[in-house]
């Protein structure tokens, strides 16, 4: 009971700090609250790049083994892999997390937090949580597109409900609660996530419970996972190859052809932004095998964004296939 009360206090402070950070980023002026110094981006005085993190990496607390269905990097943070506080240098863990994430947070990314396995022995201290808020600068908050909490405890869900009025709408739209791993399938390749065995066993129990409840109620169980995409974020072996250009994915030929035919000389073609909703829809169509008519879109910048996204997603999947 005392641990629950302390956890509630820590969670409350975390929500408050997050709200203040959101207010500051939107131009408001919240009251001063110390959350640790924020690191600059100039890299001066930062020696973490040369630090040996092999001892921290062995815990497999943070992994980057997949992309979402839009081709953006996905970081998976596993509470069950956190060692007891007495056995781990949590300051070094924080430096390790920043080093691993720094190269990929310049663009959109998502975080999946697997809550199962968090106990009173391995739960980070309030001081460490405040350091996290201070060390992770605005890039991390701005480019974070989604934070998915998997297997949240009843207490966590109650706290989220109580503090929801205090959370900014902007951050609220990014926060998602997931009872099971299968609920991630709409946005992620679940089979590519680095999920600890203990979490998989726990997830099977939760899924079985939901299935049992569904049968008693005469309804369907949780929706099955969607088919894994075959274009964005997939391996080359799984992609349809062009019949006209040997060994090149058909999607690359289609997009490159459209760019060449409609506006290869367009100034700033690979720098301009387009509607994220349109990009998501086209990616979803490609992954689902639905026909895509780029000519009908009549937007060479859109094709340029799709091409960049394809190569970024492919390279990420390829690089992490060796881990």
Coordinates of N, CA, C and O in Angstrom, one line a residue, residues 80-153:
X80 N 10.3 -5.1 -17.5 CA 10.7 -6.3 -17.0 C 12.2 -6.6 -17.0 O 12.7 -7.4 -16.3
X81 N 12.8 -5.8 -17.9 CA 14.3 -6.0 -18.1 C 15.1 -5.0 -17.2 O 16.3 -5.1 -17.1
X82 N 14.4 -4.2 -16.5 CA 15.1 -3.3 -15.6 C 15.6 -4.1 -14.4 O 14.9 -4.8 -13.7
X83 N 16.9 -3.9 -14.1 CA 17.5 -4.6 -12.9 C 17.1 -3.9 -11.6 O 16.7 -2.7 -11.7
X84 N 17.3 -4.5 -10.5 CA 17.1 -3.8 -9.2 C 18.0 -2.6 -9.2 O 19.1 -2.6 -9.7
X85 N 17.5 -1.6 -8.6 CA 18.2 -0.3 -8.5 C 19.6 -0.4 -7.9 O 20.5 0.3 -8.3
X86 N 19.8 -1.3 -7.0 CA 21.1 -1.5 -6.4 C 22.1 -2.2 -7.3 O 23.3 -2.1 -7.0
X87 N 21.6 -2.8 -8.4 CA 22.5 -3.5 -9.3 C 22.8 -2.7 -10.6 O 23.6 -3.2 -11.4
X88 N 22.3 -1.6 -10.7 CA 22.4 -0.9 -12.0 C 22.7 0.6 -11.8 O 22.1 1.2 -10.9
X89 N 23.6 1.1 -12.6 CA 23.9 2.6 -12.5 C 22.9 3.3 -13.4 O 23.0 3.3 -14.6
X90 N 21.8 3.8 -12.8 CA 20.7 4.4 -13.6 C 21.1 5.7 -14.3 O 20.5 6.0 -15.3
X91 N 22.1 6.4 -13.8 CA 22.6 7.5 -14.5 C 23.3 7.1 -15.8 O 23.1 7.7 -16.9
X92 N 24.0 6.0 -15.8 CA 24.6 5.5 -17.0 C 23.5 4.9 -17.9 O 23.7 5.1 -19.2
X93 N 22.5 4.4 -17.4 CA 21.4 3.9 -18.2 C 20.8 5.1 -19.0 O 20.4 4.9 -20.2
X94 N 20.6 6.2 -18.3 CA 20.1 7.4 -19.0 C 21.0 7.8 -20.1 O 20.5 8.2 -21.2
X95 N 22.3 7.8 -19.9 CA 23.2 8.2 -21.0 C 23.1 7.2 -22.1 O 23.2 7.6 -23.3
X96 N 23.0 6.0 -21.8 CA 22.9 4.9 -22.8 C 21.6 5.1 -23.7 O 21.7 5.0 -24.9
X97 N 20.5 5.4 -23.0 CA 19.3 5.7 -23.8 C 19.4 6.9 -24.7 O 18.9 6.8 -25.9
X98 N 20.0 7.9 -24.3 CA 20.2 9.1 -25.1 C 21.1 8.8 -26.3 O 20.8 9.2 -27.4
X99 N 22.2 8.0 -26.1 CA 23.1 7.7 -27.1 C 22.4 6.8 -28.2 O 22.6 7.0 -29.4
X100 N 21.6 5.9 -27.8 CA 20.9 5.0 -28.7 C 19.8 5.7 -29.5 O 19.5 5.4 -30.6
X101 N 19.2 6.7 -28.9 CA 18.0 7.4 -29.5 C 18.4 8.6 -30.3 O 17.6 9.0 -31.2
X102 N 19.5 9.2 -29.9 CA 19.9 10.6 -30.5 C 19.9 10.6 -32.1 O 19.4 11.5 -32.7
X103 N 20.3 9.5 -32.7 CA 20.5 9.5 -34.1 C 19.1 9.4 -34.9 O 19.1 9.6 -36.1
X104 N 18.1 9.0 -34.1 CA 16.8 8.7 -34.8 C 15.7 9.6 -34.4 O 14.6 9.4 -34.9
X105 N 15.9 10.5 -33.5 CA 14.8 11.3 -33.0 C 14.7 12.7 -33.8 O 13.9 13.5 -33.5
X106 N 15.6 12.8 -34.8 CA 15.5 14.0 -35.7 C 14.2 14.0 -36.5 O 13.9 15.0 -37.1
X107 N 13.6 12.8 -36.7 CA 12.4 12.7 -37.4 C 11.4 12.0 -36.6 O 11.6 11.6 -35.4
X108 N 10.2 11.7 -37.1 CA 9.1 11.1 -36.4 C 9.5 9.7 -35.8 O 10.2 8.9 -36.5
X109 N 9.1 9.4 -34.6 CA 9.4 8.1 -34.0 C 8.3 7.8 -33.0 O 7.5 8.7 -32.6
X110 N 8.2 6.5 -32.6 CA 7.2 6.1 -31.6 C 7.9 5.3 -30.5 O 9.0 4.8 -30.6
X111 N 7.3 5.3 -29.3 CA 7.8 4.5 -28.2 C 6.7 3.5 -27.7 O 5.5 3.9 -27.6
X112 N 7.1 2.3 -27.5 CA 6.2 1.3 -26.9 C 6.8 0.9 -25.6 O 7.9 0.5 -25.4
X113 N 6.0 1.1 -24.5 CA 6.4 0.8 -23.2 C 5.7 -0.4 -22.7 O 4.5 -0.4 -22.5
X114 N 6.4 -1.5 -22.4 CA 5.9 -2.7 -21.9 C 5.9 -2.6 -20.4 O 7.0 -2.8 -19.8
X115 N 4.8 -2.4 -19.8 CA 4.7 -2.1 -18.3 C 4.9 -3.3 -17.4 O 5.4 -3.2 -16.3
X116 N 4.5 -4.5 -17.9 CA 4.6 -5.7 -17.1 C 6.0 -6.0 -16.7 O 6.9 -5.9 -17.5
X117 N 6.1 -6.3 -15.4 CA 7.5 -6.6 -14.8 C 8.0 -5.5 -14.0 O 9.1 -5.6 -13.4
X118 N 7.3 -4.3 -13.9 CA 7.8 -3.3 -13.0 C 7.4 -3.6 -11.6 O 6.3 -3.8 -11.3
X119 N 8.4 -3.6 -10.7 CA 8.2 -3.9 -9.3 C 8.8 -2.8 -8.4 O 9.4 -1.9 -8.9
X120 N 8.6 -3.0 -7.1 CA 9.1 -2.0 -6.2 C 10.7 -2.1 -6.1 O 11.3 -1.1 -5.8
X121 N 11.2 -3.2 -6.6 CA 12.7 -3.3 -6.5 C 13.4 -2.7 -7.7 O 14.5 -2.2 -7.6
X122 N 12.7 -2.7 -8.9 CA 13.4 -2.2 -10.1 C 12.8 -0.9 -10.6 O 13.1 -0.4 -11.6
X123 N 11.8 -0.4 -9.9 CA 11.1 0.9 -10.3 C 12.1 2.0 -10.1 O 12.6 2.2 -9.0
X124 N 12.3 2.8 -11.2 CA 13.2 4.0 -11.1 C 12.8 5.0 -10.0 O 11.6 5.1 -9.7
X125 N 13.7 5.7 -9.4 CA 13.4 6.6 -8.4 C 12.8 7.9 -9.0 O 13.0 8.2 -10.2
X126 N 12.2 8.7 -8.2 CA 11.6 10.0 -8.6 C 12.7 10.9 -9.1 O 12.6 11.6 -10.1
X127 N 13.9 10.9 -8.5 CA 15.0 11.7 -8.9 C 15.4 11.4 -10.3 O 15.7 12.3 -11.2
X128 N 15.5 10.1 -10.6 CA 15.9 9.6 -12.0 C 14.8 10.0 -13.0 O 15.2 10.5 -14.1
X129 N 13.5 9.9 -12.7 CA 12.5 10.3 -13.6 C 12.6 11.8 -13.9 O 12.4 12.2 -15.1
X130 N 12.9 12.6 -12.9 CA 13.1 14.0 -13.2 C 14.3 14.3 -14.1 O 14.2 15.2 -14.9
X131 N 15.3 13.5 -13.9 CA 16.5 13.7 -14.8 C 16.1 13.4 -16.2 O 16.6 14.0 -17.1
X132 N 15.3 12.4 -16.4 CA 14.9 12.0 -17.8 C 14.2 13.2 -18.4 O 14.5 13.5 -19.6
X133 N 13.3 13.8 -17.7 CA 12.5 14.9 -18.3 C 13.5 16.1 -18.6 O 13.2 16.8 -19.6
X134 N 14.6 16.2 -17.8 CA 15.5 17.3 -18.1 C 16.5 17.0 -19.2 O 16.8 17.9 -20.0
X135 N 16.9 15.8 -19.3 CA 17.9 15.4 -20.2 C 17.4 15.3 -21.7 O 18.1 15.6 -22.6
X136 N 16.2 14.8 -21.8 CA 15.6 14.6 -23.1 C 15.0 15.9 -23.6 O 13.9 16.4 -23.1
X137 N 15.7 16.6 -24.5 CA 15.3 17.9 -24.9 C 14.1 17.9 -25.8 O 13.4 16.9 -26.0
X138 N 13.8 19.1 -26.4 CA 12.6 19.3 -27.1 C 12.4 18.5 -28.3 O 11.3 18.2 -28.8
X139 N 13.6 18.0 -28.9 CA 13.5 17.2 -30.1 C 12.7 15.9 -29.8 O 11.9 15.5 -30.7
X140 N 13.0 15.3 -28.7 CA 12.3 14.1 -28.3 C 10.8 14.3 -28.2 O 10.0 13.4 -28.5
X141 N 10.4 15.4 -27.6 CA 9.0 15.6 -27.3 C 8.3 16.1 -28.6 O 7.1 15.6 -28.9
X142 N 8.9 16.9 -29.4 CA 8.3 17.4 -30.6 C 8.1 16.2 -31.7 O 7.0 16.2 -32.3
X143 N 9.1 15.4 -31.9 CA 9.0 14.4 -32.9 C 8.4 13.0 -32.4 O 8.2 12.1 -33.3
X144 N 8.1 12.9 -31.2 CA 7.4 11.7 -30.7 C 6.0 11.8 -31.2 O 5.2 12.7 -31.0
X145 N 5.6 10.8 -32.0 CA 4.3 10.7 -32.6 C 3.3 9.9 -31.8 O 2.1 10.1 -31.9
X146 N 3.8 8.9 -31.1 CA 2.9 8.1 -30.3 C 3.7 7.4 -29.1 O 4.8 7.0 -29.3
X147 N 3.0 7.3 -28.0 CA 3.5 6.6 -26.8 C 2.5 5.5 -26.5 O 1.4 5.9 -26.0
X148 N 2.8 4.3 -26.7 CA 1.9 3.2 -26.4 C 2.3 2.5 -25.2 O 3.4 1.9 -25.1
X149 N 1.4 2.4 -24.2 CA 1.6 1.7 -23.0 C 0.9 0.3 -23.1 O -0.3 0.3 -23.3
X150 N 1.7 -0.7 -23.0 CA 1.1 -2.1 -23.1 C 1.0 -2.7 -21.7 O 2.0 -2.6 -20.9
X151 N -0.1 -3.4 -21.4 CA -0.3 -4.0 -20.2 C -0.3 -3.1 -19.0 O 0.3 -3.3 -18.0
X152 N -1.0 -1.9 -19.1 CA -1.0 -1.0 -18.0 C -1.8 -1.6 -16.8 O -2.8 -2.3 -17.0
X153 N -1.3 -1.4 -15.6 CA -2.0 -1.9 -14.4 C -3.3 -1.1 -14.2 O -3.4 0.0 -14.7

